[in-house]
Short mmCIF file of C-alpha atoms and ligand atoms in Angstrom, two decimals:
data_model
loop_
_atom_site.label_atom_id
_atom_site.label_comp_id
_atom_site.label_asym_id
_atom_site.label_seq_id
_atom_site.Cartn_x
_atom_site.Cartn_y
_atom_site.Cartn_z
CA MET A 27 0.13 -0.08 0.00
CA ILE A 28 1.33 3.58 -0.91
CA VAL A 29 0.08 6.71 0.74
CA ALA A 30 1.54 9.87 -0.72
CA LYS A 31 1.08 13.59 -0.86
CA ASP A 32 1.92 15.39 -4.02
CA THR A 33 2.12 19.11 -3.29
CA GLY A 34 4.61 19.68 -6.00
CA LEU A 35 7.66 21.88 -5.92
CA ASN A 36 5.59 25.16 -6.15
CA SER A 37 3.93 24.49 -2.83
CA LEU A 38 7.31 24.50 -0.99
CA ASN A 39 7.95 27.24 1.49
CA GLY A 40 11.41 28.21 2.21
CA THR A 41 12.30 27.56 5.86
CA ASN A 42 15.24 29.90 5.87
CA SER A 43 15.84 31.79 9.01
CA ALA A 44 16.66 35.45 8.46
CA PRO A 45 20.31 36.09 7.20
CA SER A 46 22.69 36.87 10.00
CA VAL A 47 24.03 40.45 9.78
CA ASP A 48 26.74 42.36 11.18
CA THR A 49 24.54 45.39 11.96
CA ALA A 50 27.17 47.60 13.28
CA GLN A 51 28.89 47.87 9.79
CA PRO A 52 27.14 46.07 7.06
CA VAL A 53 29.14 45.68 3.81
CA GLN A 54 27.55 47.34 0.83
CA PRO A 55 27.67 45.38 -2.59
CA THR A 56 29.85 47.26 -5.02
CA ASP A 57 28.15 47.85 -8.36
CA ARG A 58 29.63 44.55 -9.47
CA GLY A 59 27.48 42.76 -6.63
CA TYR A 60 28.50 39.39 -5.23
CA ASP A 61 26.63 37.47 -7.90
CA ASP A 62 27.80 33.61 -7.60
CA HIS A 63 25.42 32.79 -10.65
CA GLY A 64 23.54 30.57 -8.25
CA GLU A 65 26.60 28.16 -7.97
CA GLN A 66 25.88 25.33 -5.71
CA PRO A 67 28.73 23.15 -4.11
CA PRO A 68 29.10 19.51 -5.25
CA ARG A 69 26.16 17.61 -3.79
CA GLU A 70 25.40 14.10 -2.55
CA GLU A 71 22.56 12.53 -4.29
CA CYS A 72 21.07 10.60 -1.39
CA GLY A 73 21.21 9.32 2.13
CA VAL A 74 19.71 6.06 3.18
CA PHE A 75 18.53 4.84 6.61
CA GLY A 76 16.90 1.72 8.10
CA VAL A 77 15.61 0.41 11.21
CA TRP A 78 14.45 -2.92 12.48
CA ALA A 79 13.15 -2.60 16.21
CA PRO A 80 10.07 -4.09 17.40
CA GLY A 81 8.53 -2.03 20.16
CA GLU A 82 10.15 1.13 19.11
CA ASP A 83 8.74 4.07 17.27
CA VAL A 84 10.57 3.24 14.06
CA SER A 85 9.11 6.01 12.02
CA LYS A 86 10.37 8.62 14.42
CA LEU A 87 13.84 6.91 14.76
CA THR A 88 14.12 7.17 10.96
CA TYR A 89 12.88 10.72 10.97
CA TYR A 90 15.84 11.77 13.23
CA GLY A 91 18.15 9.63 11.37
CA LEU A 92 17.01 11.42 8.15
CA TYR A 93 17.33 14.76 9.83
CA ALA A 94 21.04 13.77 10.35
CA LEU A 95 21.38 12.86 6.79
CA GLN A 96 19.59 15.91 5.55
CA HIS A 97 23.01 17.19 3.87
CA ARG A 98 23.03 14.26 1.60
CA GLY A 99 19.76 15.23 -0.07
CA GLN A 100 17.57 18.26 0.26
CA GLU A 101 14.93 18.11 -2.37
CA ALA A 102 12.70 15.09 -1.27
CA ALA A 103 12.33 12.90 1.69
CA GLY A 104 10.37 9.71 2.49
CA ILE A 105 9.80 6.85 4.84
CA GLY A 106 8.29 3.45 4.38
CA VAL A 107 7.28 1.51 7.46
CA GLY A 108 6.55 -2.20 7.35
CA SER A 109 4.45 -4.17 9.90
CA GLY A 110 4.47 -7.69 8.75
CA ASP A 111 3.06 -7.97 5.36
CA GLN A 112 2.12 -4.54 4.45
CA ILE A 113 4.31 -1.54 3.81
CA LEU A 114 3.16 2.09 4.08
CA VAL A 115 5.28 4.67 2.22
CA TYR A 116 4.78 8.48 2.75
CA LYS A 117 7.12 10.86 0.55
CA ASP A 118 7.07 14.15 -0.70
CA LEU A 119 9.38 17.09 -2.29
CA GLY A 120 11.23 19.07 0.48
CA LEU A 121 13.17 18.90 3.57
CA VAL A 122 12.60 16.18 5.86
CA SER A 123 11.23 18.59 8.44
CA GLN A 124 8.85 20.10 5.66
CA VAL A 125 7.66 16.48 4.47
CA PHE A 126 6.82 15.00 7.84
CA ASP A 127 4.93 16.25 11.12
CA GLU A 128 3.92 14.60 14.12
CA GLN A 129 0.62 13.35 12.79
CA ILE A 130 2.05 11.72 9.77
CA LEU A 131 4.91 9.98 11.68
CA ASN A 132 2.10 8.73 14.18
CA SER A 133 0.35 7.17 11.18
CA LEU A 134 3.34 5.33 10.16
CA LYS A 135 3.05 2.20 12.45
CA GLY A 136 5.30 -0.92 12.37
CA HIS A 137 8.42 -2.44 13.47
CA ILE A 138 10.75 -1.95 10.20
CA ALA A 139 11.27 1.52 8.47
CA ILE A 140 13.45 2.65 5.73
CA GLY A 141 14.07 6.39 5.01
CA HIS A 142 15.54 8.28 2.16
CA THR A 143 16.79 12.05 1.59
CA ARG A 144 17.08 12.84 -2.14
CA TYR A 145 18.73 15.55 -4.31
CA ALA A 146 17.21 15.33 -7.55
CA THR A 147 19.49 14.61 -10.72
CA ALA A 148 18.70 12.01 -13.06
CA GLY A 149 14.73 12.03 -13.51
CA GLY A 150 14.62 15.61 -12.25
CA GLY A 151 12.91 16.75 -9.15
CA ARG A 152 9.45 15.00 -9.95
CA TRP A 153 7.50 13.63 -6.91
CA GLU A 154 7.63 10.15 -8.72
CA ASN A 155 11.26 10.07 -8.21
CA ALA A 156 11.26 10.80 -4.32
CA GLN A 157 12.07 7.64 -2.38
CA PRO A 158 11.41 4.94 -1.05
CA MET A 159 10.53 3.31 -4.16
CA PHE A 160 7.46 1.11 -3.90
CA ARG A 161 6.62 -2.06 -5.87
CA MET A 162 4.27 -5.03 -5.42
CA ALA A 163 5.40 -8.64 -6.43
CA SER A 164 3.26 -11.10 -8.25
CA ASP A 165 2.56 -12.81 -4.96
CA GLY A 166 1.35 -9.62 -3.27
CA THR A 167 4.77 -8.91 -1.38
CA ASP A 168 5.19 -5.18 -0.87
CA VAL A 169 8.64 -3.98 -1.67
CA ALA A 170 10.12 -0.52 -0.69
CA LEU A 171 13.66 0.59 -1.44
CA GLY A 172 15.89 3.56 -0.89
CA HIS A 173 19.10 4.07 -2.86
CA ASN A 174 22.21 6.13 -2.61
CA GLY A 175 24.72 6.16 -5.58
CA ASN A 176 24.30 5.92 -9.53
CA LEU A 177 24.32 2.92 -11.63
CA THR A 178 26.59 2.52 -14.61
CA ASN A 179 24.67 -0.13 -16.28
CA TYR A 180 21.27 1.72 -15.84
CA LEU A 181 20.40 1.70 -19.69
CA GLU A 182 20.93 -2.20 -19.63
CA LEU A 183 18.78 -2.68 -16.46
CA MET A 184 16.08 -0.35 -17.76
CA ALA A 185 15.91 -2.27 -21.38
CA GLU A 186 15.29 -5.45 -19.26
CA ALA A 187 12.76 -4.02 -16.97
CA ALA A 188 10.99 -2.33 -20.22
CA GLU A 189 11.14 -5.64 -21.98
CA LYS A 190 9.24 -7.29 -19.07
CA ARG A 191 6.83 -4.24 -19.04
CA LEU A 192 7.93 -3.31 -15.57
CA VAL A 193 8.77 0.42 -16.58
CA ASP A 194 8.08 2.62 -19.56
CA PRO A 195 11.31 4.32 -20.62
CA ALA A 196 9.01 7.39 -21.72
CA ASP A 197 8.54 8.00 -18.04
CA GLU A 198 12.20 8.06 -17.37
CA PRO A 199 12.34 5.94 -14.46
CA SER A 200 15.20 6.33 -12.20
CA ASP A 201 17.79 3.77 -11.78
CA SER A 202 16.46 3.19 -8.14
CA ASP A 203 12.98 2.48 -9.52
CA VAL A 204 14.47 0.12 -12.05
CA MET A 205 16.07 -1.87 -9.34
CA CYS A 206 13.00 -1.94 -7.14
CA ALA A 207 10.94 -3.17 -10.17
CA LEU A 208 13.33 -6.01 -10.99
CA ILE A 209 13.56 -7.04 -7.36
CA ALA A 210 9.81 -7.09 -7.08
CA ASP A 211 9.53 -9.08 -10.45
CA LEU A 212 11.85 -11.84 -9.03
CA ILE A 213 9.68 -12.45 -5.97
CA ASP A 214 7.08 -15.02 -6.03
CA GLU A 215 5.77 -17.90 -3.96
CA ASN A 216 8.93 -19.81 -4.23
CA THR A 217 11.47 -16.97 -4.32
CA SER A 218 12.02 -14.64 -1.16
CA MET A 219 13.20 -11.10 -1.26
CA GLU A 220 16.51 -12.18 -0.03
CA GLU A 221 16.88 -14.90 -2.80
CA ALA A 222 15.59 -12.10 -5.45
CA ALA A 223 18.22 -9.73 -4.22
CA LEU A 224 21.05 -12.16 -4.48
CA GLN A 225 20.04 -12.91 -8.19
CA LEU A 226 19.89 -9.42 -8.98
CA PHE A 227 22.82 -7.62 -7.35
CA PRO A 228 25.67 -9.50 -8.89
CA ARG A 229 24.42 -7.91 -12.30
CA VAL A 230 23.93 -4.37 -10.93
CA LYS A 231 27.12 -2.11 -11.82
CA GLY A 232 27.94 1.17 -10.28
CA ALA A 233 27.68 2.81 -7.08
CA TYR A 234 24.80 1.63 -4.83
CA CYS A 235 24.09 1.57 -1.03
CA LEU A 236 20.46 0.30 -0.51
CA THR A 237 18.04 -0.07 2.39
CA PHE A 238 14.97 -2.07 1.46
CA THR A 239 12.41 -4.22 2.96
CA ASP A 240 9.44 -6.49 2.30
CA GLY A 241 7.72 -5.57 5.46
CA LYS A 242 9.25 -8.57 7.28
CA GLY A 243 12.91 -7.98 7.15
CA LEU A 244 15.27 -5.13 6.66
CA TYR A 245 17.82 -5.48 4.05
CA ALA A 246 20.97 -3.60 3.07
CA VAL A 247 23.30 -3.86 0.26
CA ARG A 248 26.63 -2.03 -0.69
CA ASP A 249 28.03 -2.52 -4.13
CA PRO A 250 31.37 -4.51 -4.62
CA HIS A 251 33.45 -1.13 -4.66
CA GLY A 252 31.92 0.35 -1.49
CA VAL A 253 31.83 3.66 -3.17
CA ARG A 254 29.45 5.30 -0.80
CA PRO A 255 29.73 4.68 3.03
CA LEU A 256 26.92 2.43 4.73
CA SER A 257 27.27 1.46 8.44
CA ILE A 258 25.33 -0.84 10.86
CA GLY A 259 24.31 0.11 14.37
CA LYS A 260 22.89 -1.82 17.42
CA LEU A 261 19.98 -0.36 19.41
CA ALA A 262 19.10 -2.01 22.83
CA ASN A 263 16.32 -3.93 20.91
CA GLY A 264 17.14 -3.71 17.38
CA TRP A 265 19.34 -2.53 14.47
CA VAL A 266 20.11 0.34 12.37
CA VAL A 267 21.67 0.79 8.98
CA SER A 268 22.77 4.35 7.82
CA SER A 269 24.56 5.97 5.21
CA GLU A 270 26.70 7.67 7.90
CA THR A 271 27.83 6.87 11.31
CA ALA A 272 26.74 10.31 12.54
CA ALA A 273 22.89 9.30 12.17
CA LEU A 274 23.66 6.13 14.30
CA ASP A 275 24.96 8.34 17.07
CA ILE A 276 22.06 10.81 16.79
CA VAL A 277 19.39 7.83 17.30
CA GLY A 278 21.37 6.35 20.10
CA ALA A 279 22.57 3.33 18.16
CA GLU A 280 26.08 1.84 18.65
CA PHE A 281 28.35 1.54 15.76
CA VAL A 282 28.96 -2.16 15.06
CA ARG A 283 30.68 -2.14 11.71
CA ASP A 284 30.48 -1.00 8.16
CA VAL A 285 28.66 -2.97 5.49
CA GLU A 286 31.44 -4.50 3.50
CA PRO A 287 31.62 -3.84 -0.32
CA GLY A 288 29.68 -6.77 -1.97
CA GLU A 289 27.73 -7.58 1.03
CA PHE A 290 24.21 -8.28 1.48
CA ILE A 291 22.69 -7.89 5.04
CA ALA A 292 19.24 -9.31 6.25
CA ILE A 293 17.91 -8.28 9.64
CA ASN A 294 14.70 -10.01 11.16
CA GLU A 295 13.53 -11.53 14.51
CA ASP A 296 16.48 -14.27 14.09
CA GLY A 297 19.04 -11.70 14.20
CA ILE A 298 21.32 -10.30 11.56
CA ARG A 299 22.80 -12.38 8.66
CA SER A 300 25.47 -11.42 6.01
CA ARG A 301 25.90 -13.04 2.72
CA LYS A 302 28.68 -11.96 0.01
CA PHE A 303 27.17 -11.62 -3.44
CA ALA A 304 30.39 -10.42 -5.11
CA GLU A 305 34.23 -10.10 -4.48
CA ALA A 306 35.03 -6.86 -2.74
CA THR A 307 37.17 -4.30 -4.93
CA PRO A 308 36.96 -1.37 -2.76
CA LYS A 309 37.02 2.06 -4.41
CA GLY A 310 35.72 4.47 -1.71
CA CYS A 311 34.75 7.92 -2.61
CA VAL A 312 37.79 10.16 -1.48
CA PHE A 313 35.46 13.15 -1.72
CA GLU A 314 33.35 11.78 1.20
CA TYR A 315 36.26 12.30 3.38
CA VAL A 316 37.25 15.69 2.10
CA TYR A 317 33.79 17.49 1.84
CA LEU A 318 30.71 15.27 1.53
CA ALA A 319 30.25 13.36 4.83
CA ARG A 320 29.41 15.04 8.00
CA PRO A 321 32.55 15.77 10.03
CA ASP A 322 31.39 13.62 12.95
CA SER A 323 31.10 10.64 10.78
CA VAL A 324 33.66 7.78 10.64
CA ILE A 325 34.16 6.15 7.28
CA ASN A 326 36.16 2.94 7.06
CA GLY A 327 37.66 3.67 10.57
CA GLN A 328 38.81 7.11 9.82
CA PRO A 329 37.10 10.06 11.45
CA VAL A 330 36.24 12.56 8.74
CA ASN A 331 37.02 15.62 10.76
CA ALA A 332 40.47 14.34 11.60
CA THR A 333 41.13 13.90 7.70
CA ARG A 334 40.10 17.42 7.20
CA VAL A 335 42.00 19.02 9.88
CA ASP A 336 45.27 16.94 8.54
CA ILE A 337 44.44 18.33 4.98
CA GLY A 338 44.63 21.83 6.46
CA ARG A 339 48.02 21.07 8.06
CA ARG A 340 49.20 19.54 4.69
CA LEU A 341 47.99 22.58 2.86
CA ALA A 342 49.90 24.95 5.18
CA GLU A 343 53.06 22.93 4.38
CA GLU A 344 52.45 22.80 0.42
CA TRP A 345 51.10 26.24 0.27
CA PRO A 346 52.38 28.63 2.95
CA ALA A 347 51.23 32.30 2.95
CA GLU A 348 52.25 35.59 4.69
CA GLY A 349 49.18 36.50 6.55
CA ASP A 350 47.57 37.83 9.64
CA LEU A 351 44.74 35.49 10.13
CA VAL A 352 43.33 32.11 8.88
CA ILE A 353 39.33 32.18 8.33
CA PRO A 354 37.26 29.35 7.13
CA VAL A 355 34.38 29.41 4.62
CA PRO A 356 31.98 27.75 6.85
CA ASP A 357 30.95 25.08 7.43
CA SER A 358 32.85 22.75 5.15
CA GLY A 359 36.09 24.80 5.07
CA THR A 360 36.40 25.08 8.97
CA PRO A 361 38.16 21.88 10.01
CA ALA A 362 40.89 22.38 7.24
CA ALA A 363 41.24 25.94 8.31
CA VAL A 364 41.77 24.92 12.01
CA GLY A 365 44.58 22.55 10.65
CA TYR A 366 46.09 25.34 8.53
CA ALA A 367 46.17 27.72 11.54
CA GLN A 368 47.71 24.93 13.67
CA ALA A 369 50.50 24.14 11.18
CA SER A 370 51.19 27.68 10.16
CA GLY A 371 51.17 29.25 13.77
CA LEU A 372 48.79 31.99 12.45
CA PRO A 373 45.67 32.92 14.66
CA PHE A 374 42.34 31.40 13.56
CA SER A 375 39.03 33.17 13.62
CA GLN A 376 35.51 33.13 12.19
CA GLY A 377 35.51 35.83 9.61
CA LEU A 378 32.43 34.65 7.76
CA THR A 379 28.90 33.95 9.21
CA LYS A 380 26.87 31.45 7.50
CA ASN A 381 23.23 32.08 7.02
CA ALA A 382 21.74 29.09 9.02
CA TYR A 383 19.33 27.91 6.51
CA VAL A 384 19.40 24.12 5.12
CA GLY A 385 18.47 23.43 1.58
CA ARG A 386 17.48 25.33 -1.44
CA THR A 387 15.03 28.08 -1.70
CA PHE A 388 12.65 27.87 -4.73
CA ILE A 389 11.75 31.41 -4.73
CA GLU A 390 12.96 33.07 -7.97
CA PRO A 391 15.18 36.04 -6.96
CA SER A 392 15.00 39.42 -8.46
CA GLN A 393 17.87 41.07 -10.13
CA THR A 394 18.65 43.12 -7.19
CA ILE A 395 18.57 39.93 -4.92
CA ARG A 396 20.68 38.11 -7.54
CA GLN A 397 23.40 40.82 -7.09
CA LEU A 398 23.62 39.90 -3.36
CA GLY A 399 24.55 36.45 -4.50
CA ILE A 400 27.08 34.91 -1.99
CA ARG A 401 25.66 37.36 0.62
CA LEU A 402 22.42 35.36 0.95
CA LYS A 403 24.67 32.51 2.16
CA LEU A 404 27.60 34.20 3.91
CA ASN A 405 28.18 37.53 5.77
CA PRO A 406 31.64 38.84 6.44
CA LEU A 407 32.52 40.08 9.97
CA ARG A 408 34.06 43.37 9.04
CA HIS A 409 35.63 44.06 12.49
CA VAL A 410 37.39 40.72 12.25
CA ILE A 411 38.65 41.07 8.66
CA GLU A 412 39.24 44.76 8.12
CA GLY A 413 42.92 45.58 7.22
CA LYS A 414 43.94 42.00 7.59
CA ARG A 415 45.91 39.68 5.15
CA LEU A 416 43.43 36.84 5.22
CA ILE A 417 44.08 33.27 4.40
CA VAL A 418 40.86 32.08 3.44
CA VAL A 419 40.28 28.22 3.50
CA ASP A 420 37.46 26.72 1.46
CA ASP A 421 36.74 22.91 0.46
CA SER A 422 36.73 23.06 -3.38
CA ILE A 423 36.52 25.16 -6.50
CA VAL A 424 34.02 24.06 -9.01
CA ARG A 425 32.76 26.61 -11.49
CA GLY A 426 34.78 29.38 -9.88
CA ASN A 427 31.82 31.97 -9.38
CA THR A 428 31.57 31.43 -5.67
CA GLN A 429 35.43 32.27 -5.23
CA ARG A 430 35.28 35.21 -7.39
CA ALA A 431 32.20 36.52 -5.49
CA LEU A 432 33.67 35.54 -2.17
CA VAL A 433 37.11 37.38 -2.88
CA ARG A 434 35.33 40.39 -3.92
CA MET A 435 33.08 40.59 -0.87
CA LEU A 436 36.10 40.24 1.44
CA ARG A 437 37.97 43.00 -0.27
CA ASP A 438 34.84 45.14 0.05
CA ALA A 439 34.68 44.40 3.73
CA GLY A 440 38.21 45.66 4.18
CA ALA A 441 40.55 42.87 3.83
CA ALA A 442 43.92 44.09 3.05
CA GLU A 443 44.85 40.78 1.15
CA VAL A 444 42.91 37.63 0.38
CA HIS A 445 44.97 34.30 -0.10
CA VAL A 446 42.82 31.41 -0.98
CA ARG A 447 43.58 27.98 0.17
CA ILE A 448 41.58 24.94 -1.16
CA ALA A 449 41.40 21.64 0.87
CA SER A 450 41.00 19.49 -2.30
CA PRO A 451 42.70 19.49 -5.77
CA PRO A 452 41.31 21.08 -8.65
CA VAL A 453 38.07 19.41 -9.71
CA LYS A 454 38.37 18.56 -13.42
CA TRP A 455 36.12 15.64 -14.09
CA PRO A 456 32.55 15.03 -13.36
CA CYS A 457 31.26 12.11 -11.00
CA PHE A 458 28.94 9.21 -12.24
CA TYR A 459 28.93 7.60 -8.82
CA GLY A 460 26.44 9.50 -6.95
CA ILE A 461 27.63 13.22 -6.75
CA ASP A 462 26.42 16.20 -8.68
CA PHE A 463 29.09 18.10 -10.52
CA PRO A 464 28.67 20.24 -13.55
CA SER A 465 29.86 18.94 -17.02
CA PRO A 466 33.63 19.08 -17.53
CA ASN A 467 33.15 22.31 -20.07
CA GLU A 468 31.78 24.09 -16.96
CA LEU A 469 34.50 23.32 -14.52
CA LEU A 470 36.81 26.37 -13.96
CA ALA A 471 40.01 24.21 -13.85
CA ASN A 472 39.23 23.07 -17.46
CA ASN A 473 38.56 26.76 -18.87
CA VAL A 474 42.01 28.09 -18.15
CA ASP A 475 45.34 27.84 -19.58
CA GLN A 476 46.61 24.13 -18.63
CA ASN A 477 50.23 25.05 -18.47
CA ASN A 478 49.61 27.50 -15.79
CA MET A 479 46.50 26.32 -14.31
CA VAL A 480 46.84 27.58 -10.46
CA GLU A 481 47.85 30.95 -11.73
CA ALA A 482 45.21 31.19 -14.14
CA MET A 483 42.50 30.19 -11.80
CA ARG A 484 43.91 32.71 -9.37
CA GLU A 485 43.44 35.42 -11.86
CA GLU A 486 39.95 34.25 -12.57
CA GLY A 487 39.11 34.54 -9.04
CA GLY A 488 40.85 37.73 -8.02
CA ALA A 489 42.83 36.43 -5.00
CA ASP A 490 46.24 37.55 -4.19
CA SER A 491 47.28 33.84 -4.02
CA LEU A 492 45.67 30.58 -4.50
CA GLY A 493 46.70 27.06 -3.57
CA PHE A 494 45.21 23.57 -3.59
CA VAL A 495 46.18 20.40 -1.62
CA SER A 496 47.94 17.76 -3.67
CA THR A 497 46.06 14.70 -4.75
CA GLU A 498 48.91 12.51 -2.81
CA ALA A 499 48.33 14.71 0.49
CA MET A 500 44.73 14.41 0.21
CA VAL A 501 44.76 10.63 -0.16
CA GLU A 502 47.20 10.23 2.58
CA THR A 503 45.20 12.22 5.14
CA SER A 504 42.10 9.73 4.27
CA ALA A 505 44.54 7.06 5.94
CA GLN A 506 43.14 4.51 3.06
CA PRO A 507 45.31 2.77 0.66
CA ARG A 508 45.32 4.61 -2.73
CA GLU A 509 44.33 1.62 -4.55
CA THR A 510 41.05 1.44 -2.50
CA LEU A 511 40.02 5.00 -3.37
CA CYS A 512 38.07 6.53 -6.14
CA ALA A 513 39.49 10.15 -7.02
CA ALA A 514 38.12 10.37 -10.46
CA CYS A 515 37.01 14.06 -10.21
CA PHE A 516 40.28 14.97 -9.56
CA ASP A 517 42.39 12.57 -11.80
CA GLY A 518 39.92 11.46 -14.50
CA VAL A 519 40.66 7.64 -13.68
CA TYR A 520 37.22 6.13 -13.32
CA PRO A 521 37.59 2.87 -11.46
CA LEU A 522 34.01 1.77 -12.18
CA GLY A 523 34.09 2.87 -15.76
CA LEU A 524 31.71 5.29 -17.60
CA PRO A 525 27.84 4.80 -17.98
CA ALA A 526 26.75 4.33 -21.44
CA GLY A 527 24.26 7.01 -23.04
CA ASN A 528 25.24 9.81 -20.68
CA PRO A 529 26.15 13.10 -22.37
CA ASN A 530 28.66 14.14 -19.70
CA ALA A 531 30.21 10.67 -20.11
CA GLU A 532 30.66 11.36 -23.79
CA GLN A 533 32.41 14.72 -23.00
CA VAL A 534 34.81 12.69 -20.79
CA ARG A 535 35.53 10.04 -23.31
CA LEU A 536 36.31 12.87 -25.90
CA ARG A 537 38.52 14.65 -23.34
CA GLN A 538 40.43 11.67 -22.43
CA ARG A 539 41.04 10.63 -26.02
CA ARG A 540 42.30 14.34 -26.67
CA LEU A 541 44.66 14.44 -23.55
CA ALA A 542 45.93 11.00 -24.65
CA GLU A 543 46.66 12.29 -28.05
CA GLU A 544 48.35 15.27 -26.74
CA ALA A 545 50.46 13.34 -24.36
CA GLU A 546 51.56 10.91 -27.35
CA GLN A 547 52.48 13.91 -29.52
CA THR A 548 54.50 15.48 -26.53
CA ALA A 549 56.27 12.33 -25.97
CA ALA A 550 57.06 11.88 -29.74
CA GLY A 551 58.26 15.45 -29.71
CA GLU A 552 60.56 14.83 -26.74
CA VAL A 553 62.05 11.74 -28.35
CA SER A 554 62.76 13.52 -31.62
CA SER A 555 64.50 16.48 -29.61
CA ASN A 556 66.57 14.06 -27.81
CA ASN A 557 67.53 12.27 -31.00
CA PRO A 558 69.75 14.99 -32.82
CA GLU A 559 70.11 12.79 -36.00
CA GLU A 560 66.12 13.38 -36.56
CA ASN A 561 66.67 17.02 -36.31
S1 SF4 B 18 34.43 10.91 -8.96
FE1 SF4 B 18 34.88 12.10 -7.15
S2 SF4 B 18 33.01 12.40 -5.89
FE2 SF4 B 18 32.76 10.82 -7.51
S3 SF4 B 18 32.98 8.79 -6.36
FE3 SF4 B 18 34.92 9.31 -7.35
S4 SF4 B 18 35.90 10.62 -5.87
FE4 SF4 B 18 33.67 10.54 -5.33
#
């Protein structure tokens, strides 16, 4: 059974709190304004959560779990609750706190729940793509599923589902819906959900962490590369599965272990069982450590905050600067700024106040408001930064609009110098494994002189100096062996391959070919210049 409310995007009200204002000396935008062209940071596409706990209020536990995972998806939220045979799903567009209220949660009764937060990409922000997905098997079994990641063989699986008339390609079903449909199709009187899942997942390629249920058991799966994190926690009388350990802490679950790459987990009244459906070939997302995950999460044994502070220290060693004050771009730049200050011996201070809203506003800004740009998100503390040579630590540069607007705003607020330090290498390639990046042509690092890339990016952004942490340092601070990580958005090496039929993937293939040809030509040129007889 599925119950859902479709209010549509237009009905969403922003829940933004009022911008924090340094009322004593507000910074006036110059004629150029601080327009960041609506640039958004790279975003996770989803967070998943699941609870098996008879006697507990599982829908409320899931609500708080999703609340803790809100940063992983801010455009839709949903909870599916199972009570034996039946699953009740409630989902809608909006933040977790916008979608659910006390009354709705009280109506979701059962002993198993799965939850999902979504940031819309493929398939767009339609209500139909909000999760958990819901299907019914031929024997009447309800199936609800939540997915974090992106599949690389989506077209192949969709063709199979379309051939079986489970989906209509014209509806542009999401990869999550296709998986849900294929599992439900495999279930019958003789095939349990567990058996269906173990038949399907060895054929599913790409990045996926799933929680799903048939109303009787809670199930979880992590792809053989373990691209996205997924952890198991223990309640006094039940179990929790979550994209991040921070959500386990918040619902009072004790961390037990990560779901292993290629592992299937089943939880029911008999306890917890594990089955391997594929050999583990770990390729964890390094960007989770650098930026995406909450700093209070632990991934593969490594505290995320510790990695970020360490990156800041390495950044200070690799890119020292003459300055008076280290300030972070909150919140994601804060741990690295702490590390930079520690290693450089320079004082640390908050120089920017973040407008404490979560999520996106759907209000179309007027031209005047658009000019405010980054001021809607960050407000400089003039009395802190005036006359100072600032070292500003941020997490990444993607399109470069944010950096340009930020530097301009800090100068207008009285900064004597602005030295930007970035806690990740230049982003040059898009992600096909669950993070939303612009196409390669839109990334600033690809639109400047490649022979002098950092200096050219500095010029574009208007800073006095610019430095990026090296890939080697970033990988070392994650405390993971290099061969077990994906760093494709920085180095263009895609360990899970590229998806078919994706326009961004086509751009990547073309770019890879062009770079390979250029490298060949350069190598040939070097050989001939080293061989005087040829000259
Ligand atoms: S491409 Fe980047 S963001 Fe995507 S999985 Fe790899 S490291 Fe993570």
